[in-house]
Structures are given as structure tokens and as C-alpha cells.
């Protein structure tokens, strides 16, 4: 069975600080996808990033970066120079990768990020 | 915006009643998934439809059922509502051969 753990329930930072959201996952699949979604107060889940299990290259996209380490089953997400608009709940999610199409997402319980001035 | 729409936005029902929630996918998206998100929790997978057939189901009882129509819109039906069914119900659609799922704004269901 797949499982995603986000140990940080809530994080508060001051604007312009960097913040890292932790994610640890469990799966028996050899190939899988990892995702980060953002859920603002409006409720809609916004897709941020997706990584394949066979590609451990870490990337930066604007103020977002992620650190995927298969050896520790972790997929951490960093926001650089946080802004008030980053305030939301962030979810890490896991899915199979051998079905040829989108398969069910297993989500963590989310980390609420509050960015203040 | 993802182009995925859901209706209604909010709904209040009484225990024992039945409810139908609707989702309209983006054009060209032939896979739709439904998730239940209880307050303070992550979304839980209910089921997925692909080409109008159920293509996977989570740990939800049979009173949760669905339909997908030829135009790729979808319905989630819940019979014999229970208080614990109160949640945000999210619909997500995916284009062919893609692993990304694009979510709608959700329907908040309250069962009293």
C-alpha cells in the first residue's frame, strides 16, 4: 500500500524567508510519480510539480525547488523568498507510473504554510 | 484556472438523503477521478472513470457511485447520506496519456 507522510502540520514564516516542506513516502512500486499540490483558501488544488521515480535530478523553477532522494524516500519542496500569496495548504502526493494514464493519487495530510509581513 | 468546473458549489443535505454532484472536464480530458476531502485531511481517492467505465476504486462503500458521459462530464452519486459524508468533493480530469490531474474547485457537502 502507498503512504505519504507530511510531518509538519503548520509552518509560519515571515515574508522573504525560505521555507522547506517535508514529504516522506512509502510504496512497493518500482516506478511511481511524486507530486506537490497547493490548496489556497478557495479550495481548488493547484498542480505545482511532478517527478518520476527514475529521475532524481533536482530542479529549480522560479522560486520553487525540490529535492528528491530515493534512498530516503523523501521529496521535499522549497519556496525561496516566500510571499504572502504563498500562504496555503501544501500537499505531497504519490501515484503509480506503469498504468499508461493518470492513476489514483495518495495524498499526505498537508502542511499549512502561513506567510506574514 | 484548470478548466474543470463543478456544481453545485455548496450543498446541505439531511442524513439518509441522496445527492448528485457534477463535474465538467476540460476538453480532450478522457479520465476523471473523484476525491473526498474531510476537514483538515488530505483528499482520499473515491474512484476513477475512463471512457465511461469505472477504472479503479478506493475504499468507499457501494453507496458511492458514479457515471461518466460521452462528453467526459461526470457525476458522483451518494445514497443514504451519513454525517461523515460531510466533506469537500473534488473532481480531477486528465488528458490522454498524461499522469497529471487537474482539479476543479470542489463541492462542499454538509450533511445534517
Tab-separated table of C-alpha atoms in Angstrom:
chain	number	residue	atom	x	y	z
A	1	UNK	CA	0.000	0.000	0.000
A	2	UNK	CA	1.134	3.529	-0.672
A	3	UNK	CA	1.541	6.074	2.091
A	4	UNK	CA	2.611	9.707	2.217
A	5	UNK	CA	3.652	11.413	5.432
A	6	UNK	CA	3.902	15.163	5.933
A	7	UNK	CA	5.079	15.545	9.495
A	8	UNK	CA	4.848	19.335	9.543
A	9	UNK	CA	1.270	20.301	10.321
A	10	UNK	CA	1.759	24.047	10.195
A	11	UNK	CA	4.659	26.385	9.414
A	12	UNK	CA	4.743	30.142	9.920
A	13	UNK	CA	7.389	32.302	8.278
A	14	UNK	CA	7.970	35.968	7.683
A	15	UNK	CA	7.869	37.179	4.099
A	16	UNK	CA	11.134	36.725	2.174
A	17	UNK	CA	12.242	33.791	4.311
A	18	UNK	CA	12.951	30.467	2.609
A	19	UNK	CA	10.793	27.545	3.690
A	20	UNK	CA	11.086	23.800	3.100
A	21	UNK	CA	8.135	21.443	3.260
A	22	UNK	CA	8.969	17.836	4.066
A	23	UNK	CA	7.455	14.743	2.481
A	24	UNK	CA	8.261	11.086	3.098
A	25	UNK	CA	6.588	8.333	1.133
A	26	UNK	CA	6.202	4.548	1.139
A	27	UNK	CA	5.484	2.386	-1.888
A	28	UNK	CA	6.262	-1.085	-3.193
A	29	UNK	CA	6.117	0.115	-6.788
A	30	UNK	CA	9.408	0.366	-8.623
A	31	UNK	CA	8.149	3.193	-10.801
A	32	UNK	CA	5.970	5.953	-9.491
A	33	UNK	CA	5.304	9.665	-9.657
A	34	UNK	CA	5.531	12.239	-6.911
A	35	UNK	CA	3.587	15.482	-6.906
A	36	UNK	CA	3.176	18.686	-4.970
A	37	UNK	CA	-0.168	20.479	-4.959
A	38	UNK	CA	-1.130	23.807	-3.398
A	39	UNK	CA	-4.596	24.397	-1.933
A	40	UNK	CA	-5.399	28.065	-1.279
A	41	UNK	CA	-8.407	29.031	0.862
A	42	UNK	CA	-10.639	28.836	-2.234
A	43	UNK	CA	-10.260	25.053	-2.070
A	44	UNK	CA	-9.051	24.232	-5.574
A	45	UNK	CA	-5.950	22.031	-5.702
A	46	UNK	CA	-3.318	23.640	-7.896
A	47	UNK	CA	-0.725	21.372	-9.533
A	48	UNK	CA	2.842	22.553	-8.862
A	49	UNK	CA	5.332	19.865	-9.835
A	50	UNK	CA	5.684	16.193	-10.812
A	51	UNK	CA	8.745	13.972	-10.652
A	52	UNK	CA	9.370	10.457	-11.970
A	53	UNK	CA	10.867	7.900	-9.625
A	54	UNK	CA	13.643	7.187	-12.104
A	55	UNK	CA	14.737	10.807	-12.370
A	56	UNK	CA	16.390	12.076	-9.219
A	57	UNK	CA	17.636	15.276	-10.769
A	58	UNK	CA	16.641	18.161	-8.594
A	59	UNK	CA	15.377	21.281	-10.285
A	60	UNK	CA	14.547	24.865	-9.685
A	61	UNK	CA	11.574	26.591	-11.235
A	62	UNK	CA	11.388	30.229	-10.320
A	63	UNK	CA	11.046	30.429	-6.539
A	64	UNK	CA	10.244	26.720	-6.269
A	65	UNK	CA	12.772	23.914	-5.968
A	66	UNK	CA	12.542	20.297	-4.917
A	67	UNK	CA	14.861	17.691	-3.518
A	68	UNK	CA	14.020	14.103	-4.428
A	69	UNK	CA	16.068	11.434	-2.637
A	70	UNK	CA	15.047	7.890	-3.441
A	71	UNK	CA	17.435	6.449	-0.837
A	72	UNK	CA	15.492	8.130	1.970
A	73	UNK	CA	12.089	8.115	0.220
A	74	UNK	CA	11.837	11.865	0.582
A	75	UNK	CA	10.533	14.535	-1.755
A	76	UNK	CA	10.985	17.913	-0.121
A	77	UNK	CA	9.774	21.190	-1.580
A	78	UNK	CA	11.358	24.592	-1.005
A	79	UNK	CA	9.932	28.034	-1.601
A	80	UNK	CA	12.611	30.707	-1.805
A	81	UNK	CA	11.858	34.258	-0.704
A	82	UNK	CA	8.347	33.422	0.426
A	83	UNK	CA	5.466	35.815	-0.254
A	84	UNK	CA	2.126	36.336	1.441
A	85	UNK	CA	0.413	34.819	-1.623
A	86	UNK	CA	2.212	31.551	-0.878
A	87	UNK	CA	0.010	31.083	2.177
A	88	UNK	CA	-1.940	27.865	1.572
A	89	UNK	CA	-2.032	24.194	2.428
A	90	UNK	CA	0.537	22.172	0.502
A	91	UNK	CA	0.010	18.507	-0.278
A	92	UNK	CA	2.527	15.919	-1.334
A	93	UNK	CA	1.071	13.031	-3.367
A	94	UNK	CA	2.157	9.727	-4.896
A	95	UNK	CA	0.813	7.675	-7.804
A	96	UNK	CA	1.704	4.584	-9.800
A	97	UNK	CA	3.560	5.135	-13.054
A	98	UNK	CA	3.035	1.979	-15.079
A	99	UNK	CA	-0.638	2.260	-15.983
A	100	UNK	CA	-0.223	4.433	-19.040
A	101	UNK	CA	-2.587	7.032	-17.702
A	102	UNK	CA	-3.312	9.009	-14.577
A	103	UNK	CA	-3.892	6.716	-11.642
A	104	UNK	CA	-5.117	7.392	-8.143
A	105	UNK	CA	-3.224	9.914	-6.083
A	106	UNK	CA	-2.360	9.081	-2.500
A	107	UNK	CA	-2.076	12.331	-0.562
A	108	UNK	CA	-0.407	13.289	2.676
A	109	UNK	CA	-2.307	15.209	5.326
A	110	UNK	CA	-0.913	18.528	4.167
A	111	UNK	CA	1.226	21.306	5.623
A	112	UNK	CA	-0.388	24.664	6.256
A	113	UNK	CA	2.011	27.468	5.370
A	114	UNK	CA	1.353	30.931	6.720
A	115	UNK	CA	3.496	33.778	5.411
A	116	UNK	CA	3.209	37.061	7.274
A	117	UNK	CA	4.561	40.529	6.592
B	1	UNK	CA	-7.715	28.076	-13.956
B	2	UNK	CA	-7.786	24.413	-14.915
B	3	UNK	CA	-10.993	24.470	-16.950
B	4	UNK	CA	-12.565	21.841	-14.677
B	5	UNK	CA	-15.881	23.004	-13.256
B	6	UNK	CA	-18.040	21.503	-10.531
B	7	UNK	CA	-21.598	22.106	-9.421
B	8	UNK	CA	-23.043	22.975	-7.070
B	9	UNK	CA	-20.519	24.916	-5.031
B	10	UNK	CA	-22.181	24.203	-1.719
B	11	UNK	CA	-24.889	21.783	-0.710
B	12	UNK	CA	-26.692	20.957	2.517
B	13	UNK	CA	-28.469	17.614	2.841
B	14	UNK	CA	-30.112	15.634	5.606
B	15	UNK	CA	-28.909	12.243	6.780
B	16	UNK	CA	-30.472	9.467	4.697
B	17	UNK	CA	-30.969	11.595	1.601
B	18	UNK	CA	-29.293	11.103	-1.767
B	19	UNK	CA	-27.059	13.616	-3.573
B	20	UNK	CA	-25.639	14.042	-7.075
B	21	UNK	CA	-22.536	16.124	-7.690
B	22	UNK	CA	-21.445	17.136	-11.178
B	23	UNK	CA	-18.133	17.727	-12.881
B	24	UNK	CA	-17.301	19.072	-16.298
B	25	UNK	CA	-13.827	18.175	-17.543
B	26	UNK	CA	-11.557	20.097	-19.801
B	27	UNK	CA	-11.988	19.397	-23.479
B	28	UNK	CA	-9.897	16.384	-24.507
B	29	UNK	CA	-9.595	15.002	-20.980
B	30	UNK	CA	-10.916	11.449	-21.061
B	31	UNK	CA	-10.145	10.400	-17.488
B	32	UNK	CA	-11.948	11.758	-14.442
B	33	UNK	CA	-11.288	10.970	-10.797
B	34	UNK	CA	-13.258	11.851	-7.682
B	35	UNK	CA	-11.790	12.550	-4.265
B	36	UNK	CA	-13.287	13.197	-0.831
B	37	UNK	CA	-11.506	15.657	1.430
B	38	UNK	CA	-12.622	15.789	5.052
B	39	UNK	CA	-11.815	18.907	7.040
B	40	UNK	CA	-8.123	19.091	7.881
B	41	UNK	CA	-7.256	15.985	5.872
B	42	UNK	CA	-5.757	15.197	2.507
B	43	UNK	CA	-8.026	14.127	-0.354
B	44	UNK	CA	-8.992	10.450	-0.450
B	45	UNK	CA	-9.487	8.676	-3.793
B	46	UNK	CA	-13.070	7.536	-4.371
B	47	UNK	CA	-12.958	6.207	-7.943
B	48	UNK	CA	-11.865	6.945	-11.476
B	49	UNK	CA	-13.675	6.739	-14.801
B	50	UNK	CA	-12.011	6.200	-18.161
B	51	UNK	CA	-14.028	6.021	-21.372
B	52	UNK	CA	-17.249	5.782	-19.355
B	53	UNK	CA	-16.122	2.732	-17.376
B	54	UNK	CA	-15.033	2.617	-13.732
B	55	UNK	CA	-11.253	2.231	-13.757
B	56	UNK	CA	-10.244	1.859	-10.144
B	57	UNK	CA	-11.937	2.429	-6.801
B	58	UNK	CA	-10.780	3.432	-3.376
B	59	UNK	CA	-12.022	2.213	-0.016
B	60	UNK	CA	-15.551	3.606	-0.289
B	61	UNK	CA	-18.833	1.674	0.087
B	62	UNK	CA	-21.133	0.910	-2.874
B	63	UNK	CA	-23.474	3.753	-1.947
B	64	UNK	CA	-20.852	5.948	-3.624
B	65	UNK	CA	-21.369	5.519	-7.365
B	66	UNK	CA	-20.525	7.429	-10.479
B	67	UNK	CA	-21.078	7.977	-14.154
B	68	UNK	CA	-19.026	9.384	-16.982
B	69	UNK	CA	-20.772	10.658	-20.092
B	70	UNK	CA	-19.588	10.662	-23.743
B	71	UNK	CA	-18.699	14.341	-23.443
B	72	UNK	CA	-16.426	13.383	-20.499
B	73	UNK	CA	-18.565	15.114	-17.903
B	74	UNK	CA	-19.134	13.081	-14.781
B	75	UNK	CA	-21.434	12.609	-11.810
B	76	UNK	CA	-20.835	11.374	-8.290
B	77	UNK	CA	-23.886	9.939	-6.549
B	78	UNK	CA	-24.063	9.225	-2.850
B	79	UNK	CA	-27.048	7.347	-1.406
B	80	UNK	CA	-28.169	7.113	2.220
B	81	UNK	CA	-26.073	10.066	3.318
B	82	UNK	CA	-24.284	9.848	6.653
B	83	UNK	CA	-22.934	12.657	8.810
B	84	UNK	CA	-19.367	11.539	7.998
B	85	UNK	CA	-20.016	12.192	4.306
B	86	UNK	CA	-19.698	15.909	5.069
B	87	UNK	CA	-16.614	16.952	3.117
B	88	UNK	CA	-15.227	18.763	0.102
B	89	UNK	CA	-15.671	16.612	-3.006
B	90	UNK	CA	-13.066	17.214	-5.679
B	91	UNK	CA	-13.162	16.174	-9.288
B	92	UNK	CA	-9.944	15.880	-11.304
B	93	UNK	CA	-9.511	15.305	-15.016
B	94	UNK	CA	-6.553	14.107	-17.039
B	95	UNK	CA	-5.749	14.192	-20.732
B	96	UNK	CA	-4.911	11.019	-22.615
B	97	UNK	CA	-1.518	9.515	-21.729
B	98	UNK	CA	-0.829	12.041	-19.006
B	99	UNK	CA	-0.143	11.423	-15.341
B	100	UNK	CA	-1.176	14.904	-14.283
B	101	UNK	CA	-4.577	15.511	-12.777
B	102	UNK	CA	-6.230	18.919	-12.879
B	103	UNK	CA	-8.667	19.644	-10.108
B	104	UNK	CA	-11.899	21.581	-10.047
B	105	UNK	CA	-12.880	23.958	-7.223
B	106	UNK	CA	-14.863	21.277	-5.401
B	107	UNK	CA	-18.343	20.906	-3.953
B	108	UNK	CA	-18.678	21.355	-0.215
B	109	UNK	CA	-21.314	18.942	1.084
B	110	UNK	CA	-22.738	19.307	4.573
B	111	UNK	CA	-24.897	16.513	5.963
B	112	UNK	CA	-27.028	17.406	8.981
